[in-house]
Coordinates of C-alpha atoms in Angstrom, one line a residue:
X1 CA -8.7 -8.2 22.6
X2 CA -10.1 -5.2 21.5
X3 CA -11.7 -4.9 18.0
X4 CA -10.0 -4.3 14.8
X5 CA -10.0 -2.4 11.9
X6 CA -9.9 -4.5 8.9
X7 CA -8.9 -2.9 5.4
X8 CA -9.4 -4.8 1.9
X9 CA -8.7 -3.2 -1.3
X10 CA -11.3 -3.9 -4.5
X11 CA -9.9 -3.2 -7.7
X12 CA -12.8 -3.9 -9.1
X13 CA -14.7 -0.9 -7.4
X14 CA -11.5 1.1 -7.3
X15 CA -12.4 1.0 -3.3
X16 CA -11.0 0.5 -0.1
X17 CA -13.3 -1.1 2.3
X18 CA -13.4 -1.0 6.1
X19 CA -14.4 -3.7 8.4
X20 CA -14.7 -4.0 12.1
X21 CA -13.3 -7.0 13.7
X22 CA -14.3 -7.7 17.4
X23 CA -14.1 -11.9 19.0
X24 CA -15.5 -13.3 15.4
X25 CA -17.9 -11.1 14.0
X26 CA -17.1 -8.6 11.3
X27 CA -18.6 -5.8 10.8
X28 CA -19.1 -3.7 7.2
X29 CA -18.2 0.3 8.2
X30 CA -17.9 2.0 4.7
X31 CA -16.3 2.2 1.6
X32 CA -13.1 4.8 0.6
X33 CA -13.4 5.3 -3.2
X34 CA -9.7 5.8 -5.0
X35 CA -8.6 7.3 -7.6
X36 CA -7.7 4.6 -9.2
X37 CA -7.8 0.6 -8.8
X38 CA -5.7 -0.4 -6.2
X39 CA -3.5 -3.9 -6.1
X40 CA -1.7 -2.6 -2.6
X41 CA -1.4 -0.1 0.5
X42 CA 0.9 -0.3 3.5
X43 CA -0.7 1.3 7.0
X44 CA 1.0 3.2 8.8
X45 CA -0.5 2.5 12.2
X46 CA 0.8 5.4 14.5
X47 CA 0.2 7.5 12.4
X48 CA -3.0 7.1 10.9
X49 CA -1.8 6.9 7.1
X50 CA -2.4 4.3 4.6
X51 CA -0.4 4.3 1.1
X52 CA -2.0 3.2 -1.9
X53 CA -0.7 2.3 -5.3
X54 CA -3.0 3.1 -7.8
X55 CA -2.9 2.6 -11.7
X56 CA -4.8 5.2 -13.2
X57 CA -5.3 8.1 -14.0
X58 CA -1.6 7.3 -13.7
X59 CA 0.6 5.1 -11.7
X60 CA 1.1 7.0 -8.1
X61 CA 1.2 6.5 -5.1
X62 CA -1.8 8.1 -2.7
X63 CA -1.4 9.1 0.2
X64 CA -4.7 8.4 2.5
X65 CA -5.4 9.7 6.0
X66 CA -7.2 7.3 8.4
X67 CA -10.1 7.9 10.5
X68 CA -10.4 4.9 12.5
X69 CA -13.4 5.3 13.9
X70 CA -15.2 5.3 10.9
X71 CA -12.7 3.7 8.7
X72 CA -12.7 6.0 6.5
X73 CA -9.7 7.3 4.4
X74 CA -9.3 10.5 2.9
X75 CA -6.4 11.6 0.1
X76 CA -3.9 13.7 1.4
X77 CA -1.2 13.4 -1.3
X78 CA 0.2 12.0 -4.2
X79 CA 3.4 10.7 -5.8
X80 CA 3.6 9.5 -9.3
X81 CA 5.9 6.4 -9.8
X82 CA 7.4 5.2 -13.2
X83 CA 4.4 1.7 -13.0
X84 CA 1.9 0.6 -10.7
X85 CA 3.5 -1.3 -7.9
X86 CA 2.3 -4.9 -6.9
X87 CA 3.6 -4.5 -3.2
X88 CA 4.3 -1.8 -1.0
X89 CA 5.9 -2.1 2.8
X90 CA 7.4 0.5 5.3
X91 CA 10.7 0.2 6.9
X92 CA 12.3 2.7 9.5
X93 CA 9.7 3.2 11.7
X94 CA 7.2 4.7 8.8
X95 CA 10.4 7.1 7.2
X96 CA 11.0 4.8 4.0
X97 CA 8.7 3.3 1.8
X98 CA 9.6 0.5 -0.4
X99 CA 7.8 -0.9 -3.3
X100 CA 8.0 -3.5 -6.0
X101 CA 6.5 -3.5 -9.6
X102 CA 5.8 -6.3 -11.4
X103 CA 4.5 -4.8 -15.0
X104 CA 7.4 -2.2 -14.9
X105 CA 10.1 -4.5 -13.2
X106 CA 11.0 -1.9 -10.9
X107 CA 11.7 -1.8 -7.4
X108 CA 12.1 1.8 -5.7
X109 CA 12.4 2.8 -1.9
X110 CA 11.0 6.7 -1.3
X111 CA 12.1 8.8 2.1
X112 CA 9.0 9.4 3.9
X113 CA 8.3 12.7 6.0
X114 CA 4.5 13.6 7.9
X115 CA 3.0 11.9 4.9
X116 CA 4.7 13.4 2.2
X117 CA 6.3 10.4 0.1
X118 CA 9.1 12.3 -1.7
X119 CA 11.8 11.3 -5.0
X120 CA 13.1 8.3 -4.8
X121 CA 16.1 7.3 -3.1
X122 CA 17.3 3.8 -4.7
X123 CA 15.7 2.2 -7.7
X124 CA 16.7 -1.7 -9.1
X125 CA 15.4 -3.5 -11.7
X126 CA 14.4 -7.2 -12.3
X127 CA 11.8 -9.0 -14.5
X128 CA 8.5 -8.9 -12.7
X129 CA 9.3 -8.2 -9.1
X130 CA 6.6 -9.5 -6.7
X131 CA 7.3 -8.5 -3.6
X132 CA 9.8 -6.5 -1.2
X133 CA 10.5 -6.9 2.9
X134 CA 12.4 -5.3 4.9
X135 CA 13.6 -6.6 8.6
X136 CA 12.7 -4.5 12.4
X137 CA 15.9 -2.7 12.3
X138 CA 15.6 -1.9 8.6
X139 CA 19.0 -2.6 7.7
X140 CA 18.3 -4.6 4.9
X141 CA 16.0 -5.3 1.9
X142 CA 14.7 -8.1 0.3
X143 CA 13.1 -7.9 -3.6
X144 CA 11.3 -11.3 -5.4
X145 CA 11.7 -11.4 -8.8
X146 CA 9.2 -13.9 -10.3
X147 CA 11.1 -13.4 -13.6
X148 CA 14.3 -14.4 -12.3
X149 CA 13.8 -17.2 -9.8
X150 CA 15.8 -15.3 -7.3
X151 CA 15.6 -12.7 -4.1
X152 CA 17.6 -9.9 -4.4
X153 CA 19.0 -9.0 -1.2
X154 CA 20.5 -5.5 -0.4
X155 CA 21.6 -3.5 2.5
X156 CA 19.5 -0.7 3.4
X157 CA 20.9 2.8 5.0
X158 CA 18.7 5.2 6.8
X159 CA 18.8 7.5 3.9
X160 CA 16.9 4.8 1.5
X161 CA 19.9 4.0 -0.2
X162 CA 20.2 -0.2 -1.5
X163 CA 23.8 -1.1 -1.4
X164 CA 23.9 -5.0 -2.9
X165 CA 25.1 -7.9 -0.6
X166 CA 27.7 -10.4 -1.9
X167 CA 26.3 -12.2 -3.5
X168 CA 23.6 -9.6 -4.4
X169 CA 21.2 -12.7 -4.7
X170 CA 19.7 -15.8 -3.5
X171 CA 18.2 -18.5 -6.2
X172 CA 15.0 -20.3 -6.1
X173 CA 13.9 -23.5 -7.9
X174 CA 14.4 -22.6 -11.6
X175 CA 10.2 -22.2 -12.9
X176 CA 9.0 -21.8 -9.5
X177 CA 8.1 -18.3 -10.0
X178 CA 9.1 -16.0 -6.3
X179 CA 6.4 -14.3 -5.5
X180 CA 5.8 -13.1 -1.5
X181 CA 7.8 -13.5 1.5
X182 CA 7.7 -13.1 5.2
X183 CA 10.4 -13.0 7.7
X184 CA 9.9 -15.2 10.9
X185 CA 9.5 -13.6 14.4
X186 CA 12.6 -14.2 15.1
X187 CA 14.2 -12.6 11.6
X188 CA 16.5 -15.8 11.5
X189 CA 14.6 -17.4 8.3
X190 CA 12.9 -15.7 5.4
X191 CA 9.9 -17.7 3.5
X192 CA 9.2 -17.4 0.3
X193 CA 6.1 -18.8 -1.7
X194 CA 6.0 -19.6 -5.5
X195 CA 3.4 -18.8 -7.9
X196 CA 4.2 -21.7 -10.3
X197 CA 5.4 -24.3 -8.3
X198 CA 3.0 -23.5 -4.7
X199 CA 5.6 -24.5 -2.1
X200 CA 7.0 -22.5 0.8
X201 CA 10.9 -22.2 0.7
X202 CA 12.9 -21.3 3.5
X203 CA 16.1 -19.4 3.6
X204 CA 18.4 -19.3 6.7
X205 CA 19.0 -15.5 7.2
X206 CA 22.6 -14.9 8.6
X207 CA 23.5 -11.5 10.8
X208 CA 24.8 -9.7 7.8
X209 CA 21.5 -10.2 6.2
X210 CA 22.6 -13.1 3.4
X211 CA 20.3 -15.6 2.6
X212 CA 21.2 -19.5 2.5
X213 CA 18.2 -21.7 0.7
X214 CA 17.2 -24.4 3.2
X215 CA 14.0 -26.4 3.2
X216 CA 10.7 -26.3 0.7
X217 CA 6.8 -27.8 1.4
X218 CA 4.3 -27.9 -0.8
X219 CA 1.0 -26.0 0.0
X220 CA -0.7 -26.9 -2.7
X221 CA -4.2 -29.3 -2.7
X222 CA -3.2 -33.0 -3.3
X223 CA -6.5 -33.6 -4.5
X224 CA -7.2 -30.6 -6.8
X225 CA -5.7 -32.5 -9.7
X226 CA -3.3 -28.7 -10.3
X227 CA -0.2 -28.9 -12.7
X228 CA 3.4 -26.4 -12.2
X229 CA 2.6 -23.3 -14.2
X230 CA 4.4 -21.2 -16.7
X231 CA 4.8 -17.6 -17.2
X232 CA 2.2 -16.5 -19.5
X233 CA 0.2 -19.7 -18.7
X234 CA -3.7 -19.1 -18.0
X235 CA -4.1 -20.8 -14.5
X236 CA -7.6 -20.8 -14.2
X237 CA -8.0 -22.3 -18.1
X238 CA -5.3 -25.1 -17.6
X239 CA -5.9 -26.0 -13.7
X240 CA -2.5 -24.8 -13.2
X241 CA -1.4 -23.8 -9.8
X242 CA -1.6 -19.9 -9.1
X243 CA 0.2 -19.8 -5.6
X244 CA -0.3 -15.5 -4.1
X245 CA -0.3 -14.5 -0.5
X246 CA 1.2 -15.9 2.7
X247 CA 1.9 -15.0 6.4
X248 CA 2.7 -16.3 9.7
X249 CA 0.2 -17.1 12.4
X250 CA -0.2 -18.7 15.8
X251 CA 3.2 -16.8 17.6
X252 CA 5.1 -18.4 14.1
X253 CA 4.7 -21.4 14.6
X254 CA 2.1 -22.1 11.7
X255 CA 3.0 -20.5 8.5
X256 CA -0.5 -20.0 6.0
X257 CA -0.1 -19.7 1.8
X258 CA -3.0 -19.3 -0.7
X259 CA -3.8 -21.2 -4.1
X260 CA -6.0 -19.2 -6.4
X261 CA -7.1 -21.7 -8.5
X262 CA -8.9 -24.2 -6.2
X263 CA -9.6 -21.3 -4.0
X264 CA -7.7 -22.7 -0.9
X265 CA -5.4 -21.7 1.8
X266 CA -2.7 -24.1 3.3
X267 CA -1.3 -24.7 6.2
X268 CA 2.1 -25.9 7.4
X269 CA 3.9 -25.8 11.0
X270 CA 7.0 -24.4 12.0
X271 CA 9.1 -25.7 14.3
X272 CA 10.7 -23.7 17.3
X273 CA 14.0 -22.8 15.1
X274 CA 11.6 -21.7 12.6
X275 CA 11.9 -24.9 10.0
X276 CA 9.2 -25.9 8.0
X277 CA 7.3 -29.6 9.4
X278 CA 4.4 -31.0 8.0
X279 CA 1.4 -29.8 6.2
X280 CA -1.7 -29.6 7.8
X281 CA -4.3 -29.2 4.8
X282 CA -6.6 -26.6 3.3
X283 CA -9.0 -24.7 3.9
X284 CA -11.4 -23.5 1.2
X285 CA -11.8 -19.9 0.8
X286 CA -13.0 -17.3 -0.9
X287 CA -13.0 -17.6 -5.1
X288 CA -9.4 -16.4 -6.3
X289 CA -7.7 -15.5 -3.0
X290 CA -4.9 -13.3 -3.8
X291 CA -4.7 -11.9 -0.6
X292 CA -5.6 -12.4 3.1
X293 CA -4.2 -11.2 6.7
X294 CA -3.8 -12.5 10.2
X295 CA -4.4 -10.9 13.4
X296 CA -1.7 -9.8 15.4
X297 CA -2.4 -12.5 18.1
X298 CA -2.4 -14.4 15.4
X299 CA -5.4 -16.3 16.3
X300 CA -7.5 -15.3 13.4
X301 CA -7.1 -15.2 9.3
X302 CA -9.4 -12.9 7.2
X303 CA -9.5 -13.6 3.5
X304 CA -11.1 -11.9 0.5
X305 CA -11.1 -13.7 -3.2
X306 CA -10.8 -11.9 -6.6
X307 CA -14.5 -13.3 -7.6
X308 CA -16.2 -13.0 -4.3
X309 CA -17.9 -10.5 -2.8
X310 CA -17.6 -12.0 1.0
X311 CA -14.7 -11.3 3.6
X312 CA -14.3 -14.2 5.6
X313 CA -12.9 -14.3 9.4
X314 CA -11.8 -18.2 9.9
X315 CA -9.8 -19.2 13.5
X316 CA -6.7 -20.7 13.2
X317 CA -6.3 -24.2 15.8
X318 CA -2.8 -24.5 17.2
X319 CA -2.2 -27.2 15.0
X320 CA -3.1 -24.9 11.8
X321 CA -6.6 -25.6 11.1
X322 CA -8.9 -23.4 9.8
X323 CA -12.4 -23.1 10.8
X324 CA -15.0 -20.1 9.5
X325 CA -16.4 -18.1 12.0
X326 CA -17.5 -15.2 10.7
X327 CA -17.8 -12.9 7.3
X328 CA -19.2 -10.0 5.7
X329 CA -19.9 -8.3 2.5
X330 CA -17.0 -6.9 0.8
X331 CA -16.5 -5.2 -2.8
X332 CA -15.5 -6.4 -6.3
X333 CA -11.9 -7.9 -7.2
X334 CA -11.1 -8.2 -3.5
X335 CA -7.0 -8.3 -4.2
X336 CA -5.1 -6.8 -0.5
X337 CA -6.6 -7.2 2.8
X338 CA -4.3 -6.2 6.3
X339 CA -5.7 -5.4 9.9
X340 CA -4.8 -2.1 11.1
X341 CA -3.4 -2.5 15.1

């Protein structure tokens, strides 16, 4: 495979850094300053554009051109957005952008045109939304609502517009605390990981786009002693679980989630229907890992922690082992890290 461009955000430097990734060795380029610290950016591979949420001066979304040679990233525009969103992802082959906040409990979707993000076109609101996905053929949306304990789900036109499904959501475990989710290859199941409770859930996904709650594993450490959290709980304080990122690896058939407070990311298979099987274990990780990536060959995982300073490149087994191969030097408050293909 060629090498890669690897992107992680540091809100602690208010900084996007670039990283080359070629076999197992990464490689430090440079560093993109912001205007602001960033806790999300969706790339817009063919065309060289990367949107950035940022949360001061004011909340807004930057606009960044790409040089992917150097890895550099240059503003080109701005739109400012009622709060700072905590997840941002494109649908319609780069023309919407949809984004969800957790502080402001807001989720939007914005036409797209040559860069230019422009007014909204739908808005919703739930308590803390975590996280917002949207299938290949864009005709649907899906919101997590930590606040709630559900996933709204919504038809999506090509205008941007959210029209809800009936019903217009799906529950999850009351506490568990929704947080990300991923679609399988196939789009027939969605996954969803929980902050509180650290287990993967999957929902069947029909052909009209409703969701069905099916199976749950936990990802968490058995041996890390970690109690279900709370809203408004410390994590870190009361060894509570503090489940963040997850995505698919290994063709789908290995499914990867992160634990912040013991600093680990788990691994479960997947079965050929896309079910959840066993778990595999943990790997530990960099300190705090909110968010991490996998290659598009899905062969390699890069993770970045809130209180490190080190990216690390780990290879992912076919059974869903993880074994460090590689790493660099990366910036403060590491928080959003995706490989640009």
């Amino acid at each position: 495979m060629d090498p890669l461009l690897v992107l992680v955000a540091n809100s602690g430097d208010s900084t996007i850094g670039a990283f080359r990734l070629d076999g197992d060795r990464l490689t430090a380029l440079g560093v993109s300053e912001l205007p602001g610290a960033c806790s999300t950016f969706a790339v817009d591979a063919a065309r060289s554009l990367v949107y950035a949420s940022v949360k001061a001066p004011e909340p807004a979304i930057v606009t960044l051109a790409l040089d992917r040679a150097l890895g550099s990233l240059t503003e080109i525009g701005r739109r400012r957005c009622g709060g700072a969103m905590v997840y941002l992802t494109l649908a319609a082959e780069g023309g919407l952008l949809l984004g969800a906040s957790y502080h402001s409990g807001v989720g939007a979707v914005w036409p797209v045109a040559d860069g230019v993000v422009g007014e909204h076109s739908a808005e919703i609101a739930f308590p803390q939304l975590h996280s917002v996905i949207a299938p290949r053929d864009s005709r649907h949306a899906y919101f997590a609502s930590l606040g709630d304990d559900l996933i709204a789900q919504y038809e999506l036109d090509a205008a941007g517009h959210l029209t809800p499904l009936d019903p217009p959501s799906v529950a999850a475990p009351a506490g568990s605390g929704p947080r990300h989710i991923v679609l399988s290859e196939d789009e027939r199941s969605l996954y969803l990981l929980t902050e509180f409770s650290g287990e993967v859930i999957r929902f069947d996904r029909a052909a009209d786009g409703r969701l069905t709650p099916a199976e749950s594993v936990s990802i968490v450490d058995p041996d890390a002693g970690l109690k279900h959290s709370r809203f408004g709980a410390d994590p870190r304080a009361e060894h509570l679980i503090w489940g963040a990122d997850l995505h698919l690896a290994q063709g789908g058939r290995i499914l990867l989630a992160s634990e912040r407070t013991a600093s680990t990311i788990g691994s479960v298979t997947v079965d050929a229907d896309g079910r959840l099987g066993q778990f595999v274990g943990v790997q530990q990780v960099p300190t705090q890992p909110r968010g991490f990536t996998v290659t598009p060959d899905g062969a390699h995982c890069i993770a970045a922690g809130e209180r490190s300073t080190e990216v690390v490149v780990y290879s992912i087994s076919a059974g869903g082992d993880l074994t460090p191969v590689g790493k660099s030097t990366g910036g403060n408050g590491a928080n959003w890290v995706r490989v640009v293909s």
